[in-house]
């Protein structure tokens, strides 16, 4: 016997239909609703935003954040829910990850936002943070990672470490990038991910297509990098390890070719 779970509104509709139609037709409507609802939930993405503070209070009393930009994308698409937490070091990063272990969504896109320097994300060692991501992803799958931190993608070891736990892709920057420019790129990528379904990142092709389409909204010669000024084409990196891929593959050039043929 099939077990179906529906909300109160759907059940009230079932009761109403049952009063007008025969019980079997009303039950059929309910089953079709439950199946559609289950498919929608399987495709739904949880955007988990882990963000460090960006500026000193004296410099930026309003405490600018990338979250409102990404939450704006989530409001455009019904299949993305956003969850926002803060971190300040490696320990608080781990606690923040643990806090989202009970999320109902089976698909997670993890956004990590913090100032970066070579080998550091915020106040933490980048490799240590990526190990925490990999460890978490072994327990609850992270599908993809948006790493919004200067220079973080210049560290091959850390980028690859993040995918060891089963995550399928990671996007980041190999150079310093400006605050507003980078969040525009990340919002465009998130918007492309919004219409994807379960199994989207089993291979690298779909990821490359989505990231390439997002990047194609921008001029490849746009100087998104700070000193030395690098273009968008030079600044980003995309690594993928799909479900059926044995090793991590650098798809940066493939995404650039897709974006700017």
PDB file of C-alpha atoms in Angstrom:
ATOM      1  CA  UNK A   1       0.000   0.000   0.000  1.00  0.00           C
ATOM      2  CA  UNK A   2       1.381   3.395  -0.973  1.00  0.00           C
ATOM      3  CA  UNK A   3       1.794   5.979   1.774  1.00  0.00           C
ATOM      4  CA  UNK A   4       1.166   9.560   0.719  1.00  0.00           C
ATOM      5  CA  UNK A   5       1.851  12.726   2.674  1.00  0.00           C
ATOM      6  CA  UNK A   6       0.007  15.944   1.868  1.00  0.00           C
ATOM      7  CA  UNK A   7      -0.549  19.272   3.537  1.00  0.00           C
ATOM      8  CA  UNK A   8      -3.802  20.366   5.164  1.00  0.00           C
ATOM      9  CA  UNK A   9      -4.910  22.439   2.171  1.00  0.00           C
ATOM     10  CA  UNK A  10      -4.535  19.487  -0.191  1.00  0.00           C
ATOM     11  CA  UNK A  11      -6.438  17.215   2.170  1.00  0.00           C
ATOM     12  CA  UNK A  12      -9.275  19.750   2.436  1.00  0.00           C
ATOM     13  CA  UNK A  13      -9.387  19.748  -1.350  1.00  0.00           C
ATOM     14  CA  UNK A  14      -9.594  15.966  -1.312  1.00  0.00           C
ATOM     15  CA  UNK A  15     -12.544  16.126   1.069  1.00  0.00           C
ATOM     16  CA  UNK A  16     -14.243  18.664  -1.186  1.00  0.00           C
ATOM     17  CA  UNK A  17     -13.685  16.591  -4.332  1.00  0.00           C
ATOM     18  CA  UNK A  18     -14.837  13.460  -2.526  1.00  0.00           C
ATOM     19  CA  UNK A  19     -18.133  15.183  -1.777  1.00  0.00           C
ATOM     20  CA  UNK A  20     -18.658  15.855  -5.486  1.00  0.00           C
ATOM     21  CA  UNK A  21     -16.962  12.871  -7.179  1.00  0.00           C
ATOM     22  CA  UNK A  22     -16.657   9.273  -6.217  1.00  0.00           C
ATOM     23  CA  UNK A  23     -13.990   8.448  -3.638  1.00  0.00           C
ATOM     24  CA  UNK A  24     -11.633   6.713  -6.102  1.00  0.00           C
ATOM     25  CA  UNK A  25     -11.434   9.757  -8.404  1.00  0.00           C
ATOM     26  CA  UNK A  26     -10.850  12.048  -5.434  1.00  0.00           C
ATOM     27  CA  UNK A  27      -8.086   9.774  -4.167  1.00  0.00           C
ATOM     28  CA  UNK A  28      -6.494   9.773  -7.619  1.00  0.00           C
ATOM     29  CA  UNK A  29      -6.331  13.557  -7.520  1.00  0.00           C
ATOM     30  CA  UNK A  30      -4.664  13.398  -4.120  1.00  0.00           C
ATOM     31  CA  UNK A  31      -2.085  10.845  -5.239  1.00  0.00           C
ATOM     32  CA  UNK A  32      -1.175  12.914  -8.312  1.00  0.00           C
ATOM     33  CA  UNK A  33      -0.777  15.989  -6.101  1.00  0.00           C
ATOM     34  CA  UNK A  34       1.452  14.078  -3.678  1.00  0.00           C
ATOM     35  CA  UNK A  35       3.626  12.732  -6.517  1.00  0.00           C
ATOM     36  CA  UNK A  36       4.042  16.218  -8.007  1.00  0.00           C
ATOM     37  CA  UNK A  37       4.873  17.652  -4.610  1.00  0.00           C
ATOM     38  CA  UNK A  38       7.476  14.942  -4.032  1.00  0.00           C
ATOM     39  CA  UNK A  39       9.129  15.668  -7.383  1.00  0.00           C
ATOM     40  CA  UNK A  40       9.269  19.402  -6.602  1.00  0.00           C
ATOM     41  CA  UNK A  41      10.845  18.756  -3.210  1.00  0.00           C
ATOM     42  CA  UNK A  42      13.439  16.393  -4.722  1.00  0.00           C
ATOM     43  CA  UNK A  43      14.526  19.158  -7.117  1.00  0.00           C
ATOM     44  CA  UNK A  44      14.494  21.962  -4.535  1.00  0.00           C
ATOM     45  CA  UNK A  45      17.851  23.540  -3.652  1.00  0.00           C
ATOM     46  CA  UNK A  46      18.872  24.791  -0.235  1.00  0.00           C
ATOM     47  CA  UNK A  47      21.243  27.741  -0.566  1.00  0.00           C
ATOM     48  CA  UNK A  48      23.296  27.684   2.636  1.00  0.00           C
ATOM     49  CA  UNK A  49      25.168  30.970   3.098  1.00  0.00           C
ATOM     50  CA  UNK A  50      28.099  30.938   5.530  1.00  0.00           C
ATOM     51  CA  UNK A  51      29.502  34.434   5.693  1.00  0.00           C
ATOM     52  CA  UNK A  52      32.221  36.147   7.695  1.00  0.00           C
ATOM     53  CA  UNK A  53      31.964  39.862   8.478  1.00  0.00           C
ATOM     54  CA  UNK A  54      33.458  41.886   5.654  1.00  0.00           C
ATOM     55  CA  UNK A  55      34.296  45.313   7.063  1.00  0.00           C
ATOM     56  CA  UNK A  56      35.198  47.055  10.286  1.00  0.00           C
ATOM     57  CA  UNK A  57      32.196  48.770  11.928  1.00  0.00           C
ATOM     58  CA  UNK A  58      33.903  52.177  11.646  1.00  0.00           C
ATOM     59  CA  UNK A  59      34.373  51.705   7.912  1.00  0.00           C
ATOM     60  CA  UNK A  60      30.972  50.161   7.233  1.00  0.00           C
ATOM     61  CA  UNK A  61      28.427  50.635  10.055  1.00  0.00           C
ATOM     62  CA  UNK A  62      25.694  48.970   7.991  1.00  0.00           C
ATOM     63  CA  UNK A  63      27.790  45.805   7.653  1.00  0.00           C
ATOM     64  CA  UNK A  64      27.427  45.060   3.955  1.00  0.00           C
ATOM     65  CA  UNK A  65      26.671  41.454   3.094  1.00  0.00           C
ATOM     66  CA  UNK A  66      26.327  39.400  -0.064  1.00  0.00           C
ATOM     67  CA  UNK A  67      23.317  37.601   1.388  1.00  0.00           C
ATOM     68  CA  UNK A  68      20.625  40.108   0.286  1.00  0.00           C
ATOM     69  CA  UNK A  69      21.793  39.828  -3.321  1.00  0.00           C
ATOM     70  CA  UNK A  70      21.599  36.035  -3.295  1.00  0.00           C
ATOM     71  CA  UNK A  71      18.341  36.016  -1.343  1.00  0.00           C
ATOM     72  CA  UNK A  72      16.915  38.218  -4.093  1.00  0.00           C
ATOM     73  CA  UNK A  73      17.651  35.433  -6.588  1.00  0.00           C
ATOM     74  CA  UNK A  74      15.955  32.931  -4.278  1.00  0.00           C
ATOM     75  CA  UNK A  75      12.796  35.052  -4.272  1.00  0.00           C
ATOM     76  CA  UNK A  76      12.634  34.780  -8.055  1.00  0.00           C
ATOM     77  CA  UNK A  77      12.626  30.981  -8.061  1.00  0.00           C
ATOM     78  CA  UNK A  78      10.251  28.784  -6.104  1.00  0.00           C
ATOM     79  CA  UNK A  79      12.651  25.853  -5.896  1.00  0.00           C
ATOM     80  CA  UNK A  80      15.387  27.586  -3.868  1.00  0.00           C
ATOM     81  CA  UNK A  81      15.287  28.209  -0.143  1.00  0.00           C
ATOM     82  CA  UNK A  82      17.952  30.269   1.570  1.00  0.00           C
ATOM     83  CA  UNK A  83      19.562  29.688   4.961  1.00  0.00           C
ATOM     84  CA  UNK A  84      21.988  32.214   6.397  1.00  0.00           C
ATOM     85  CA  UNK A  85      24.642  31.757   9.098  1.00  0.00           C
ATOM     86  CA  UNK A  86      27.828  33.534  10.127  1.00  0.00           C
ATOM     87  CA  UNK A  87      31.307  32.251  10.942  1.00  0.00           C
ATOM     88  CA  UNK A  88      34.418  33.907  12.341  1.00  0.00           C
ATOM     89  CA  UNK A  89      37.041  31.149  12.459  1.00  0.00           C
ATOM     90  CA  UNK A  90      37.423  27.421  11.776  1.00  0.00           C
ATOM     91  CA  UNK A  91      35.507  26.369  14.900  1.00  0.00           C
ATOM     92  CA  UNK A  92      32.496  28.583  14.264  1.00  0.00           C
ATOM     93  CA  UNK A  93      32.544  27.478  10.608  1.00  0.00           C
ATOM     94  CA  UNK A  94      32.217  23.870  11.754  1.00  0.00           C
ATOM     95  CA  UNK A  95      29.390  24.766  14.146  1.00  0.00           C
ATOM     96  CA  UNK A  96      27.559  26.624  11.382  1.00  0.00           C
ATOM     97  CA  UNK A  97      27.795  23.606   9.089  1.00  0.00           C
ATOM     98  CA  UNK A  98      26.542  21.315  11.847  1.00  0.00           C
ATOM     99  CA  UNK A  99      23.537  23.580  12.356  1.00  0.00           C
ATOM    100  CA  UNK A 100      22.243  22.878   8.842  1.00  0.00           C
ATOM    101  CA  UNK A 101      22.560  19.103   9.082  1.00  0.00           C
ATOM    102  CA  UNK A 102      18.808  18.800   9.632  1.00  0.00           C
ATOM    103  CA  UNK A 103      17.780  20.682   6.490  1.00  0.00           C
ATOM    104  CA  UNK A 104      14.946  18.887   4.684  1.00  0.00           C
ATOM    105  CA  UNK A 105      16.385  19.551   1.218  1.00  0.00           C
ATOM    106  CA  UNK A 106      18.501  16.842  -0.353  1.00  0.00           C
ATOM    107  CA  UNK A 107      20.269  19.319  -2.667  1.00  0.00           C
ATOM    108  CA  UNK A 108      22.570  21.905  -1.088  1.00  0.00           C
ATOM    109  CA  UNK A 109      24.551  24.713  -2.711  1.00  0.00           C
ATOM    110  CA  UNK A 110      27.010  26.084  -0.180  1.00  0.00           C
ATOM    111  CA  UNK A 111      28.049  29.732  -0.411  1.00  0.00           C
ATOM    112  CA  UNK A 112      31.159  30.699   1.582  1.00  0.00           C
ATOM    113  CA  UNK A 113      31.801  34.429   1.773  1.00  0.00           C
ATOM    114  CA  UNK A 114      34.846  35.962   3.441  1.00  0.00           C
ATOM    115  CA  UNK A 115      37.943  38.016   2.753  1.00  0.00           C
ATOM    116  CA  UNK A 116      40.732  35.835   1.468  1.00  0.00           C
ATOM    117  CA  UNK A 117      44.470  35.823   1.132  1.00  0.00           C
ATOM    118  CA  UNK A 118      46.752  33.116  -0.140  1.00  0.00           C
ATOM    119  CA  UNK A 119      46.042  30.079   2.020  1.00  0.00           C
ATOM    120  CA  UNK A 120      43.443  31.845   4.202  1.00  0.00           C
ATOM    121  CA  UNK A 121      39.676  32.286   4.146  1.00  0.00           C
ATOM    122  CA  UNK A 122      38.804  34.873   6.748  1.00  0.00           C
ATOM    123  CA  UNK A 123      40.737  33.984   9.896  1.00  0.00           C
ATOM    124  CA  UNK A 124      40.963  30.288   9.021  1.00  0.00           C
ATOM    125  CA  UNK A 125      43.299  28.127   6.980  1.00  0.00           C
ATOM    126  CA  UNK A 126      41.581  27.436   3.656  1.00  0.00           C
ATOM    127  CA  UNK A 127      42.540  23.745   3.584  1.00  0.00           C
ATOM    128  CA  UNK A 128      41.102  23.223   7.067  1.00  0.00           C
ATOM    129  CA  UNK A 129      37.800  24.801   6.060  1.00  0.00           C
ATOM    130  CA  UNK A 130      37.576  22.716   2.912  1.00  0.00           C
ATOM    131  CA  UNK A 131      38.251  19.561   4.936  1.00  0.00           C
ATOM    132  CA  UNK A 132      35.276  20.482   7.119  1.00  0.00           C
ATOM    133  CA  UNK A 133      33.154  20.907   3.994  1.00  0.00           C
ATOM    134  CA  UNK A 134      34.241  17.495   2.708  1.00  0.00           C
ATOM    135  CA  UNK A 135      33.554  15.854   6.059  1.00  0.00           C
ATOM    136  CA  UNK A 136      30.077  17.374   6.223  1.00  0.00           C
ATOM    137  CA  UNK A 137      29.316  16.366   2.633  1.00  0.00           C
ATOM    138  CA  UNK A 138      29.983  12.720   3.454  1.00  0.00           C
ATOM    139  CA  UNK A 139      27.052  12.894   5.880  1.00  0.00           C
ATOM    140  CA  UNK A 140      24.744  15.263   4.011  1.00  0.00           C
ATOM    141  CA  UNK A 141      25.504  15.833   0.358  1.00  0.00           C
ATOM    142  CA  UNK A 142      26.617  19.285  -0.753  1.00  0.00           C
ATOM    143  CA  UNK A 143      26.021  19.485  -4.483  1.00  0.00           C
ATOM    144  CA  UNK A 144      28.099  22.555  -5.249  1.00  0.00           C
ATOM    145  CA  UNK A 145      30.149  25.304  -3.629  1.00  0.00           C
ATOM    146  CA  UNK A 146      30.355  29.025  -4.418  1.00  0.00           C
ATOM    147  CA  UNK A 147      33.617  30.124  -2.837  1.00  0.00           C
ATOM    148  CA  UNK A 148      33.460  33.917  -2.655  1.00  0.00           C
ATOM    149  CA  UNK A 149      36.886  34.646  -1.262  1.00  0.00           C
ATOM    150  CA  UNK A 150      39.866  36.344  -2.877  1.00  0.00           C
ATOM    151  CA  UNK A 151      42.685  34.019  -3.963  1.00  0.00           C
ATOM    152  CA  UNK A 152      40.901  30.898  -2.597  1.00  0.00           C
ATOM    153  CA  UNK A 153      40.762  29.232  -6.013  1.00  0.00           C
ATOM    154  CA  UNK A 154      44.489  29.714  -6.447  1.00  0.00           C
ATOM    155  CA  UNK A 155      45.085  26.963  -3.918  1.00  0.00           C
ATOM    156  CA  UNK A 156      44.684  23.701  -5.854  1.00  0.00           C
ATOM    157  CA  UNK A 157      44.909  21.526  -2.772  1.00  0.00           C
ATOM    158  CA  UNK A 158      42.121  23.312  -0.911  1.00  0.00           C
ATOM    159  CA  UNK A 159      39.794  23.382  -3.920  1.00  0.00           C
ATOM    160  CA  UNK A 160      40.236  19.672  -4.536  1.00  0.00           C
ATOM    161  CA  UNK A 161      39.934  18.897  -0.834  1.00  0.00           C
ATOM    162  CA  UNK A 162      36.405  20.323  -0.836  1.00  0.00           C
ATOM    163  CA  UNK A 163      35.290  17.789  -3.438  1.00  0.00           C
ATOM    164  CA  UNK A 164      36.643  14.726  -1.633  1.00  0.00           C
ATOM    165  CA  UNK A 165      33.489  14.369   0.430  1.00  0.00           C
ATOM    166  CA  UNK A 166      31.238  13.901  -2.586  1.00  0.00           C
ATOM    167  CA  UNK A 167      30.478  17.473  -3.636  1.00  0.00           C
ATOM    168  CA  UNK A 168      30.262  17.796  -7.404  1.00  0.00           C
ATOM    169  CA  UNK A 169      31.584  21.269  -8.219  1.00  0.00           C
ATOM    170  CA  UNK A 170      33.287  24.326  -6.775  1.00  0.00           C
ATOM    171  CA  UNK A 171      33.548  27.818  -8.260  1.00  0.00           C
ATOM    172  CA  UNK A 172      35.991  30.439  -6.983  1.00  0.00           C
ATOM    173  CA  UNK A 173      38.565  33.099  -7.811  1.00  0.00           C
ATOM    174  CA  UNK A 174      42.311  32.758  -8.229  1.00  0.00           C
ATOM    175  CA  UNK A 175      42.893  36.470  -7.667  1.00  0.00           C
ATOM    176  CA  UNK A 176      41.546  39.344  -5.594  1.00  0.00           C
ATOM    177  CA  UNK A 177      38.098  40.451  -6.772  1.00  0.00           C
ATOM    178  CA  UNK A 178      35.925  43.392  -5.854  1.00  0.00           C
ATOM    179  CA  UNK A 179      32.972  42.933  -3.514  1.00  0.00           C
ATOM    180  CA  UNK A 180      30.099  44.058  -5.723  1.00  0.00           C
ATOM    181  CA  UNK A 181      31.428  42.537  -8.932  1.00  0.00           C
ATOM    182  CA  UNK A 182      31.899  39.066  -7.488  1.00  0.00           C
ATOM    183  CA  UNK A 183      28.398  38.850  -5.993  1.00  0.00           C
ATOM    184  CA  UNK A 184      26.908  39.744  -9.378  1.00  0.00           C
ATOM    185  CA  UNK A 185      28.718  36.779 -10.912  1.00  0.00           C
ATOM    186  CA  UNK A 186      27.646  34.471  -8.097  1.00  0.00           C
ATOM    187  CA  UNK A 187      24.019  35.609  -8.330  1.00  0.00           C
ATOM    188  CA  UNK A 188      24.042  34.849 -12.060  1.00  0.00           C
ATOM    189  CA  UNK A 189      25.411  31.342 -11.424  1.00  0.00           C
ATOM    190  CA  UNK A 190      22.807  30.697  -8.735  1.00  0.00           C
ATOM    191  CA  UNK A 191      20.049  31.794 -11.104  1.00  0.00           C
ATOM    192  CA  UNK A 192      21.252  29.260 -13.676  1.00  0.00           C
ATOM    193  CA  UNK A 193      21.251  26.504 -11.052  1.00  0.00           C
ATOM    194  CA  UNK A 194      17.678  27.381 -10.086  1.00  0.00           C
ATOM    195  CA  UNK A 195      15.988  25.534 -12.922  1.00  0.00           C
ATOM    196  CA  UNK A 196      18.072  22.370 -12.645  1.00  0.00           C
ATOM    197  CA  UNK A 197      16.753  19.115 -11.269  1.00  0.00           C
ATOM    198  CA  UNK A 198      18.098  16.239  -9.210  1.00  0.00           C
ATOM    199  CA  UNK A 199      20.993  14.557 -11.000  1.00  0.00           C
ATOM    200  CA  UNK A 200      22.019  17.841 -12.622  1.00  0.00           C
ATOM    201  CA  UNK A 201      25.684  17.555 -11.618  1.00  0.00           C
ATOM    202  CA  UNK A 202      26.206  13.824 -12.156  1.00  0.00           C
ATOM    203  CA  UNK A 203      28.541  14.716 -15.027  1.00  0.00           C
ATOM    204  CA  UNK A 204      30.538  17.844 -15.742  1.00  0.00           C
ATOM    205  CA  UNK A 205      28.696  18.862 -18.924  1.00  0.00           C
ATOM    206  CA  UNK A 206      25.617  20.342 -17.251  1.00  0.00           C
ATOM    207  CA  UNK A 207      27.701  22.237 -14.689  1.00  0.00           C
ATOM    208  CA  UNK A 208      29.912  23.708 -17.393  1.00  0.00           C
ATOM    209  CA  UNK A 209      26.851  24.701 -19.425  1.00  0.00           C
ATOM    210  CA  UNK A 210      25.186  26.424 -16.456  1.00  0.00           C
ATOM    211  CA  UNK A 211      28.304  28.277 -15.298  1.00  0.00           C
ATOM    212  CA  UNK A 212      29.199  29.191 -18.872  1.00  0.00           C
ATOM    213  CA  UNK A 213      25.734  30.621 -19.501  1.00  0.00           C
ATOM    214  CA  UNK A 214      25.944  32.671 -16.300  1.00  0.00           C
ATOM    215  CA  UNK A 215      29.396  34.046 -17.156  1.00  0.00           C
ATOM    216  CA  UNK A 216      28.221  34.849 -20.660  1.00  0.00           C
ATOM    217  CA  UNK A 217      26.134  37.684 -19.178  1.00  0.00           C
ATOM    218  CA  UNK A 218      29.384  39.561 -18.508  1.00  0.00           C
ATOM    219  CA  UNK A 219      32.216  40.959 -20.587  1.00  0.00           C
ATOM    220  CA  UNK A 220      35.190  38.574 -20.402  1.00  0.00           C
ATOM    221  CA  UNK A 221      37.494  41.620 -20.422  1.00  0.00           C
ATOM    222  CA  UNK A 222      35.783  43.110 -17.362  1.00  0.00           C
ATOM    223  CA  UNK A 223      38.524  43.912 -14.839  1.00  0.00           C
ATOM    224  CA  UNK A 224      36.905  42.199 -11.860  1.00  0.00           C
ATOM    225  CA  UNK A 225      40.259  41.630 -10.179  1.00  0.00           C
ATOM    226  CA  UNK A 226      41.965  44.191  -8.011  1.00  0.00           C
ATOM    227  CA  UNK A 227      45.675  44.963  -8.286  1.00  0.00           C
ATOM    228  CA  UNK A 228      47.055  43.523 -10.440  1.00  0.00           C
ATOM    229  CA  UNK A 229      43.891  44.042 -12.518  1.00  0.00           C
ATOM    230  CA  UNK A 230      42.789  40.728 -13.973  1.00  0.00           C
ATOM    231  CA  UNK A 231      39.816  40.167 -16.236  1.00  0.00           C
ATOM    232  CA  UNK A 232      36.883  37.937 -15.380  1.00  0.00           C
ATOM    233  CA  UNK A 233      38.161  35.361 -17.848  1.00  0.00           C
ATOM    234  CA  UNK A 234      41.464  35.233 -15.957  1.00  0.00           C
ATOM    235  CA  UNK A 235      40.050  35.424 -12.444  1.00  0.00           C
ATOM    236  CA  UNK A 236      37.641  32.501 -12.043  1.00  0.00           C
ATOM    237  CA  UNK A 237      38.117  28.757 -11.683  1.00  0.00           C
ATOM    238  CA  UNK A 238      35.685  25.858 -11.908  1.00  0.00           C
ATOM    239  CA  UNK A 239      36.521  22.360 -10.678  1.00  0.00           C
ATOM    240  CA  UNK A 240      34.106  19.459 -11.124  1.00  0.00           C
ATOM    241  CA  UNK A 241      33.891  15.925  -9.839  1.00  0.00           C
ATOM    242  CA  UNK A 242      30.617  14.482 -11.037  1.00  0.00           C
ATOM    243  CA  UNK A 243      28.919  11.409  -9.649  1.00  0.00           C
ATOM    244  CA  UNK A 244      30.488   9.183 -12.279  1.00  0.00           C
ATOM    245  CA  UNK A 245      33.884  10.917 -12.372  1.00  0.00           C
ATOM    246  CA  UNK A 246      36.821   9.264 -10.590  1.00  0.00           C
ATOM    247  CA  UNK A 247      38.955  12.384 -10.378  1.00  0.00           C
ATOM    248  CA  UNK A 248      38.552  16.137 -10.055  1.00  0.00           C
ATOM    249  CA  UNK A 249      38.698  17.911 -13.424  1.00  0.00           C
ATOM    250  CA  UNK A 250      39.513  21.581 -14.002  1.00  0.00           C
ATOM    251  CA  UNK A 251      36.746  22.810 -16.313  1.00  0.00           C
ATOM    252  CA  UNK A 252      37.740  26.486 -16.186  1.00  0.00           C
ATOM    253  CA  UNK A 253      38.653  26.711 -19.847  1.00  0.00           C
ATOM    254  CA  UNK A 254      35.571  24.721 -20.899  1.00  0.00           C
ATOM    255  CA  UNK A 255      33.310  27.146 -18.991  1.00  0.00           C
ATOM    256  CA  UNK A 256      35.097  30.122 -20.553  1.00  0.00           C
ATOM    257  CA  UNK A 257      34.684  28.622 -24.036  1.00  0.00           C
ATOM    258  CA  UNK A 258      30.997  28.053 -23.353  1.00  0.00           C
ATOM    259  CA  UNK A 259      30.573  31.616 -22.060  1.00  0.00           C
ATOM    260  CA  UNK A 260      32.525  33.406 -24.760  1.00  0.00           C
ATOM    261  CA  UNK A 261      32.783  31.195 -27.872  1.00  0.00           C
TER     262      UNK A 261
END
